[in-house]
Tab-separated table of C-alpha atoms in Angstrom:
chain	number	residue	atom	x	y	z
V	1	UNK	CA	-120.985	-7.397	19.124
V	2	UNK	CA	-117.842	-6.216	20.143
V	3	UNK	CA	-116.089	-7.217	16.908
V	4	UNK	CA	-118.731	-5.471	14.812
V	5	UNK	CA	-118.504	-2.076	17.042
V	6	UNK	CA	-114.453	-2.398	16.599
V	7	UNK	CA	-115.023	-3.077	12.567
V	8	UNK	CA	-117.381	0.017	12.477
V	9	UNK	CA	-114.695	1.999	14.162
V	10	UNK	CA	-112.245	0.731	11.686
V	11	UNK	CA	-114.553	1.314	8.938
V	12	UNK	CA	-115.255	5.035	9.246
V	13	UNK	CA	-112.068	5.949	10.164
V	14	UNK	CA	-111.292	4.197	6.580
V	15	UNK	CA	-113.739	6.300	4.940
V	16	UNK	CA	-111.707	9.051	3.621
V	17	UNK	CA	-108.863	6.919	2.470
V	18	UNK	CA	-108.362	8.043	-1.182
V	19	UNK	CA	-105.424	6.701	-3.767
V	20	UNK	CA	-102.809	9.986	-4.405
V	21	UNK	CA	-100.503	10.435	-7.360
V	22	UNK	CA	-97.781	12.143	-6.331
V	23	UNK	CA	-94.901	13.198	-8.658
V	24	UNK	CA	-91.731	12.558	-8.067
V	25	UNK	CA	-91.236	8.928	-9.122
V	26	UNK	CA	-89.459	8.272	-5.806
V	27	UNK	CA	-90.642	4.575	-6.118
V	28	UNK	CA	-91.434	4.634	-2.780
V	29	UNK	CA	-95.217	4.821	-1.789
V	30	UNK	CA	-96.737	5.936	1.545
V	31	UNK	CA	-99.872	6.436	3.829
V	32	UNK	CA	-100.145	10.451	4.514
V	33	UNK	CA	-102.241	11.070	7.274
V	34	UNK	CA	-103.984	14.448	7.508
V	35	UNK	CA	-104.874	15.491	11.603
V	36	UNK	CA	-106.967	18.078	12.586
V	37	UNK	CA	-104.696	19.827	13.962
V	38	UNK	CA	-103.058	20.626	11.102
V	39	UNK	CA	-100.544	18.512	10.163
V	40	UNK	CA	-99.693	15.383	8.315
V	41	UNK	CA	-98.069	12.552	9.234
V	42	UNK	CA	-95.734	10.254	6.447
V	43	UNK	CA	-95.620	6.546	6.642
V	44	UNK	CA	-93.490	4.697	4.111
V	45	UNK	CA	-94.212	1.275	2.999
V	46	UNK	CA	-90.514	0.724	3.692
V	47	UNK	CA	-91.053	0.822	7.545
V	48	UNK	CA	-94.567	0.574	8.122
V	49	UNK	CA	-95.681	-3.466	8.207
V	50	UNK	CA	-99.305	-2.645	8.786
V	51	UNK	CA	-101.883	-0.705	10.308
V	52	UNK	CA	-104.384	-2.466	13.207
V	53	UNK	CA	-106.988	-0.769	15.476
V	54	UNK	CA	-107.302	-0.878	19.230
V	55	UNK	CA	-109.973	0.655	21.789
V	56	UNK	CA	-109.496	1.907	25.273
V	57	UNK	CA	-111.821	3.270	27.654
V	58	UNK	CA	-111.142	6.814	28.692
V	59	UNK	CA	-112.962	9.048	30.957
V	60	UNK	CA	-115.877	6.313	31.066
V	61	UNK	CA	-115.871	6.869	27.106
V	62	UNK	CA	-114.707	4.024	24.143
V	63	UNK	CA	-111.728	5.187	22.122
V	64	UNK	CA	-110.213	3.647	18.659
V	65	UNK	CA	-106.652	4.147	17.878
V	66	UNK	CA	-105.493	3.513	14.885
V	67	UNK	CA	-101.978	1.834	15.591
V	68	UNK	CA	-98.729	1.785	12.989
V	69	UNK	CA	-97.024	-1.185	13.729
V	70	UNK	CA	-93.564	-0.763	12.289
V	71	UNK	CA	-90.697	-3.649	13.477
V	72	UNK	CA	-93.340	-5.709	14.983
V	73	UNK	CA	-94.104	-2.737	17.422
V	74	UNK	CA	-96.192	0.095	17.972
V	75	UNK	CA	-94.820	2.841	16.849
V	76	UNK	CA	-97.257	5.078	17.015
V	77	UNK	CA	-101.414	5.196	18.299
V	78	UNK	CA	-103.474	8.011	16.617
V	79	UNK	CA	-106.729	8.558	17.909
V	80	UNK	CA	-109.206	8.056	14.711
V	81	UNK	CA	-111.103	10.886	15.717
V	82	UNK	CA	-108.280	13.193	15.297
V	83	UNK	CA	-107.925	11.860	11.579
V	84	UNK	CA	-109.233	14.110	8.628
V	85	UNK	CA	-107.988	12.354	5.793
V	86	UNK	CA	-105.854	9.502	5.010
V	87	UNK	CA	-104.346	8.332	1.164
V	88	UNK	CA	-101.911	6.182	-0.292
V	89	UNK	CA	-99.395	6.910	-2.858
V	90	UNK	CA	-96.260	7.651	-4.394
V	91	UNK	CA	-93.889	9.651	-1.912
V	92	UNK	CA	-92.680	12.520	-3.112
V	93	UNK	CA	-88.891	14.219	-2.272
V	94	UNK	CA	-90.592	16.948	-0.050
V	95	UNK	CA	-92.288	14.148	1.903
V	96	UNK	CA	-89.196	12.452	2.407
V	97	UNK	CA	-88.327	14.771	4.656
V	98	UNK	CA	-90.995	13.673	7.425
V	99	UNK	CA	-90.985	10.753	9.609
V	100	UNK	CA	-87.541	10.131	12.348
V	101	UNK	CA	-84.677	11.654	11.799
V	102	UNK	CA	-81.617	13.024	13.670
V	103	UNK	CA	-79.901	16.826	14.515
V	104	UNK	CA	-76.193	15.769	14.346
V	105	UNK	CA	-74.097	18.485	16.044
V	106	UNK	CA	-70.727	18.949	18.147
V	107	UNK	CA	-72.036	20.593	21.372
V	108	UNK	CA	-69.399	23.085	22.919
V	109	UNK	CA	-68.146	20.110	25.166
V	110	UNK	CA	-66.530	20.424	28.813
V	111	UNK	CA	-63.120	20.246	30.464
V	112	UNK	CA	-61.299	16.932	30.975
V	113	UNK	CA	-59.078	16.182	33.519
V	114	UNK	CA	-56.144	17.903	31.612
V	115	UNK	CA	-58.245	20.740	31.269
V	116	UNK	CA	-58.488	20.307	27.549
V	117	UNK	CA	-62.068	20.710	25.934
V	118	UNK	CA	-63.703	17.503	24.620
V	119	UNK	CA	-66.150	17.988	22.133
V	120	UNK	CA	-68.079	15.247	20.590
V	121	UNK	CA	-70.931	14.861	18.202
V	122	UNK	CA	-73.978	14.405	19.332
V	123	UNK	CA	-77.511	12.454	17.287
V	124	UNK	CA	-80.365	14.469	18.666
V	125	UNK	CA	-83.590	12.236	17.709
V	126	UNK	CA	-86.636	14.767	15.896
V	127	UNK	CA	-89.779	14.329	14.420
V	128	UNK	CA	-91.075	16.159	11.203
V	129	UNK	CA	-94.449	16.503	10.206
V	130	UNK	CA	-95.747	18.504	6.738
V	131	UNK	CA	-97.987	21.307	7.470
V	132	UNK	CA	-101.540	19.649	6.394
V	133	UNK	CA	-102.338	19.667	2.294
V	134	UNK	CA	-104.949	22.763	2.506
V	135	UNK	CA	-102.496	25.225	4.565
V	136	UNK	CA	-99.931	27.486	2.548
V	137	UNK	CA	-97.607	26.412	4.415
V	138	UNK	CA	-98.056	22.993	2.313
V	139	UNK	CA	-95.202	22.175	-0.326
V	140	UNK	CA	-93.014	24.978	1.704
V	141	UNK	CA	-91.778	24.312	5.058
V	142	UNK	CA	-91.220	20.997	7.393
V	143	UNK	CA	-91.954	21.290	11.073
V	144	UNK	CA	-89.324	19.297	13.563
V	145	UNK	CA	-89.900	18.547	16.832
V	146	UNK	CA	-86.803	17.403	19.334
V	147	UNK	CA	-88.394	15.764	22.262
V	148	UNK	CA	-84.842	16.611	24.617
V	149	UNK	CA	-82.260	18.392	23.593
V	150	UNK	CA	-78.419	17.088	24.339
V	151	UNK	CA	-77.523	18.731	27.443
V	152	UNK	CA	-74.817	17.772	29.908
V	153	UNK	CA	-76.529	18.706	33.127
V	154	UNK	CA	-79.313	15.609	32.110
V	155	UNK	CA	-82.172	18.686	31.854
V	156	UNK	CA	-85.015	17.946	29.512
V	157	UNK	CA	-86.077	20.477	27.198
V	158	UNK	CA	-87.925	19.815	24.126
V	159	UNK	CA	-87.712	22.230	21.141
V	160	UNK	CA	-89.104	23.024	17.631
V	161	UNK	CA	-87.449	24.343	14.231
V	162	UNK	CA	-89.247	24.802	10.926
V	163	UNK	CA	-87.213	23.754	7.438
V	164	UNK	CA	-87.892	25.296	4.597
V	165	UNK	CA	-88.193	22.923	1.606
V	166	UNK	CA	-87.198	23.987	-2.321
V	167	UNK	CA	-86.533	21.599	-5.091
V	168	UNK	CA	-86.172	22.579	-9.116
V	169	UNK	CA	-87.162	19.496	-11.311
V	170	UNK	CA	-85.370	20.648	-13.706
V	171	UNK	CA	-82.101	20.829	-12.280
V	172	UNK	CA	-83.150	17.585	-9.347
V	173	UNK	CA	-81.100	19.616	-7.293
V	174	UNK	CA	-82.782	21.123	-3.891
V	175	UNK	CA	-82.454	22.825	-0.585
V	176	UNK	CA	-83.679	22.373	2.855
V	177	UNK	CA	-83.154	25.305	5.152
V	178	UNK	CA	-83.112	25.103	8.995
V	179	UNK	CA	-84.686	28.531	9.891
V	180	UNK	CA	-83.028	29.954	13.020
V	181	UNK	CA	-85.930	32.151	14.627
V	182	UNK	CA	-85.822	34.994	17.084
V	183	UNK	CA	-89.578	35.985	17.511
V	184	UNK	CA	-90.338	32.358	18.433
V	185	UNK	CA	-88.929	30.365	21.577
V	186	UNK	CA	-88.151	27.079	20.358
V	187	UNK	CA	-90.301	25.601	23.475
V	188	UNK	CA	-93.395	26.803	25.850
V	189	UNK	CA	-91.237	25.395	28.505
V	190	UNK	CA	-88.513	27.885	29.980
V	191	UNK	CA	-85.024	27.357	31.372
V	192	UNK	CA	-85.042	25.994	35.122
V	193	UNK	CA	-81.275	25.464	35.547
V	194	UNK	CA	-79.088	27.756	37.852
V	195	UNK	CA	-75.615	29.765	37.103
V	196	UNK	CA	-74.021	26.194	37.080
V	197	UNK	CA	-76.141	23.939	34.351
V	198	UNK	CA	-75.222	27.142	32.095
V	199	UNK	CA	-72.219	26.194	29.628
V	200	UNK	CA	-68.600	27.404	30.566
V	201	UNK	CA	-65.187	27.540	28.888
V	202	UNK	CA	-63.684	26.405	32.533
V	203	UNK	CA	-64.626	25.377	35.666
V	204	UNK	CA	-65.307	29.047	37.233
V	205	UNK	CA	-66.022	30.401	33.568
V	206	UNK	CA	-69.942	30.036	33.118
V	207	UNK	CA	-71.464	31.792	30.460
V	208	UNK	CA	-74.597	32.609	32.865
V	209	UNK	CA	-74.517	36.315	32.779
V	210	UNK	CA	-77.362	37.016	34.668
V	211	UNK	CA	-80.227	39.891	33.875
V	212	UNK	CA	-78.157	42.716	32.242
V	213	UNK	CA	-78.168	46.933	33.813
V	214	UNK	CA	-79.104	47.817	30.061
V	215	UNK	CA	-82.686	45.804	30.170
V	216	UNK	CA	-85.597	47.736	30.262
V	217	UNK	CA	-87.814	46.718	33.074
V	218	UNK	CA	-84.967	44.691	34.895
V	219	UNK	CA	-85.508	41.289	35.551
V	220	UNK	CA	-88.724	39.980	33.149
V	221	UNK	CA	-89.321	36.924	35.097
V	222	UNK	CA	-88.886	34.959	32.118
V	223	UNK	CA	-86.458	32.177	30.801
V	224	UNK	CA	-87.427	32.128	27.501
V	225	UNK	CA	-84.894	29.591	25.239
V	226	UNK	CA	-84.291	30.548	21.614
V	227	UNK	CA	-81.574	28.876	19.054
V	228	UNK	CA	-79.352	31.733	17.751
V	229	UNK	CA	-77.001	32.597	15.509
V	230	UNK	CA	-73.694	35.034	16.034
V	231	UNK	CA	-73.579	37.600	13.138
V	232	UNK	CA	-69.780	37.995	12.669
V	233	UNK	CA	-69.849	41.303	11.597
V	234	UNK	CA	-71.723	43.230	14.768
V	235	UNK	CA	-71.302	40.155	16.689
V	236	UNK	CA	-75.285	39.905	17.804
V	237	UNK	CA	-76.855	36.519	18.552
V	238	UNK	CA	-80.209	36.893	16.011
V	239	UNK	CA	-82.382	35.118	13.527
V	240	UNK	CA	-80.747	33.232	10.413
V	241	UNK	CA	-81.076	30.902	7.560
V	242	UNK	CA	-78.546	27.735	7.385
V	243	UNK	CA	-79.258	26.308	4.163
V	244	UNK	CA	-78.117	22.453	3.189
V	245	UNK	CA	-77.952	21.557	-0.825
V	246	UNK	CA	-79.082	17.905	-2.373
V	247	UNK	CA	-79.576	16.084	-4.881
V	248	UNK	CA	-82.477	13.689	-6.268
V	249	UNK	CA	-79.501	11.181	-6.419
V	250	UNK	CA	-78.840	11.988	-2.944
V	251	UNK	CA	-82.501	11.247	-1.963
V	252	UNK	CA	-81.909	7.943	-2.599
V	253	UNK	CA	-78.861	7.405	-0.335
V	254	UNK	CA	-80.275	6.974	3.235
V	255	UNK	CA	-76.812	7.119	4.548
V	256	UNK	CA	-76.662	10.778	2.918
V	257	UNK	CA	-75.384	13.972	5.305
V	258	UNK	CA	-77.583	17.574	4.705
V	259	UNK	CA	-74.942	19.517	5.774
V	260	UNK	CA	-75.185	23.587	7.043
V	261	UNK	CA	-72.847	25.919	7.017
V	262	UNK	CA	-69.864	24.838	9.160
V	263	UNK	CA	-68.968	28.073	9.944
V	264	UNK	CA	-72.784	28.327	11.466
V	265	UNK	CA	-73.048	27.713	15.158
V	266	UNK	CA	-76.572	27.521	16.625
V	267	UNK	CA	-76.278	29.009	19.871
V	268	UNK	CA	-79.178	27.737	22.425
V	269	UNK	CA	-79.593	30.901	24.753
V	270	UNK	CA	-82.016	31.914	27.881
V	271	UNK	CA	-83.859	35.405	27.656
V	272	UNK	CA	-85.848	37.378	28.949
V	273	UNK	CA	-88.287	38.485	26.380
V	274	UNK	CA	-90.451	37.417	23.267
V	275	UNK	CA	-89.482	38.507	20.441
V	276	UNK	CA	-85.235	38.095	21.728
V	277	UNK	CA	-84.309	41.715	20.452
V	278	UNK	CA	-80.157	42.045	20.646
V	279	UNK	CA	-80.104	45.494	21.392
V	280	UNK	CA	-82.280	44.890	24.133
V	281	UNK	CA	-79.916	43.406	25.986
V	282	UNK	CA	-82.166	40.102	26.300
V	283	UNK	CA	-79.916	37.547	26.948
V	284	UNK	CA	-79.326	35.886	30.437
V	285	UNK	CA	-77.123	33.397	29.620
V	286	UNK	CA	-76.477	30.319	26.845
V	287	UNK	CA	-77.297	26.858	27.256
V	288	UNK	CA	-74.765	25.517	25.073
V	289	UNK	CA	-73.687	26.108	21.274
V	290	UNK	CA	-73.935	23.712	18.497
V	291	UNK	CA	-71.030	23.583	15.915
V	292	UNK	CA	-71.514	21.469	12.825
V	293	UNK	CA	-74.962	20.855	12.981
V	294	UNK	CA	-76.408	18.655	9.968
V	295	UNK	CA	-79.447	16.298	9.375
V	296	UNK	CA	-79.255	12.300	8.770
V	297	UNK	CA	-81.838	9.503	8.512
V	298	UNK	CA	-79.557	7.598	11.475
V	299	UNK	CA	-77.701	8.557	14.168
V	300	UNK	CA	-74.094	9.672	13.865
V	301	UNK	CA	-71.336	6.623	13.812
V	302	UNK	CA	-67.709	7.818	14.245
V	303	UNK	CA	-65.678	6.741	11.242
V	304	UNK	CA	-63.047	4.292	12.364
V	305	UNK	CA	-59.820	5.644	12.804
């Protein structure tokens, strides 16, 4: 009985599975999987080995997972009543974007013992899911979530970014776009850390500057953390677009580097408000600042010298 009740599980879960042609002719096909709450998750045939189905009891109630074993492992457990739709196909270049993949960036780095500043790069591990097929979002944007973001002081914050996808079949050239936002903290969470987990050019040089004379309303209460960029000509931290070029030919190459602007630092600050409004005078401190920030399907490996 149990085996039947499992199958049945299995079974209607199943029932939604459809076969997708998607253009692109990546010669790479996938199993999309639509959740309710409105995203879709990407799993190539390249990683995935299989799918199997387990069942736990939780609050006194019987729950299936569907499981995607991937390296022998579980690399994920999705609850099959979250599941909307699932369908197999040919992956397409803007799918190729979801799945595990890594925020390479030089954080600002610390003193050494000669006093000199050490900066190294850093592989910050994200997820991206595709906004689900029926949202207009669809086709347009990648969400990324970073489950910790590097930080020197060993805190643990998560955050989230949004890239905005393009791609001209005419051309095969394209464009993802990591949208730096300033009417959206990057996480619900906000910043814990005293004057001293703040980043600092010395040792008595943090750059915690504490709730500024020129905010309205004093201090908000609020540590709200945002990823920034410095406008070089009226030197605000706001919102911006760092845009990194490729090719369908670069697709291919899983060892390939999307690159931003290098002379783009995101700057992970602490304020006081939502929206983060410059003129406001906002900002309590930064966190640290990101030079050289780019996106790769593995972690960085320094090039031997």
């Amino acid at each position: 009985m149990k085996i039947i009740t499992l199958h049945a599980a299995a079974m209607a879960a199943f029932a939604a599975l459809s076969i997708s042609t998607c253009s692109a002719g990546t010669g790479v096909y996938r199993t999309a999987i639509t959740l309710r709450n409105g995203t879709q998750e990407i799993f190539p045939d390249t990683l995935v080995q299989r799918f199997n189905y387990d069942k736990a009891t939780v609050g006194g109630k019987t729950v299936y997972y569907l499981n995607v074993i991937e390296h022998g492992e579980v690399a994920m457990s999705i609850p099959t009543d979250s599941i909307v739709e699932m369908n197999y196909g040919e992956m397409n270049y803007y799918e190729q974007f979801a799945g595990d993949w890594y925020l390479v960036a030089s954080p600002n780095g610390e003193p050494n013992e000669q006093g000199i500043m050490v900066m190294q790069a850093v592989s910050m591990p994200y997820h991206a899911v595709l906004p689900a097929p029926d949202s207009p979002d669809y086709g347009k944007y990648i969400y990324c979530h970073i489950d910790s973001v590097a930080h020197r002081k060993g805190l643990k914050y998560d955050a989230n970014f949004r890239l905005r996808y393009a791609y001209d079949d005419d051309t095969q050239q394209g464009s993802v776009t990591l949208l730096i936002d300033d009417q959206h903290p990057v996480t619900i969470m906000e910043y814990t850390g005293d004057a001293s987990s703040y980043a600092y050019w010395g040792t008595d040089q943090t750059w915690y500057y504490g709730v500024q004379s020129g905010h309205a309303g004093g201090d908000s209460g609020h540590r709200y953390m945002y990823f920034l960029c410095q406008n070089w000509d009226t030197w605000a931290l706001e919102a911006d677009e760092l845009p990194a070029q490729w090719t369908a030919a670069d697709q291919q190459d899983l060892d390939y580097t999307y690159r931003f602007p290098s002379s783009k630092e995101i700057h992970w600050v602490v304020a006081l408000d939502i929206p983060y409004v410059h003129a406001e005078k906002d900002l309590v401190g930064e966190i640290d600042m990101f030079s050289g920030a780019r996106l790769q399907r593995k972690p960085y490996v320094k090039p031997a010298e």
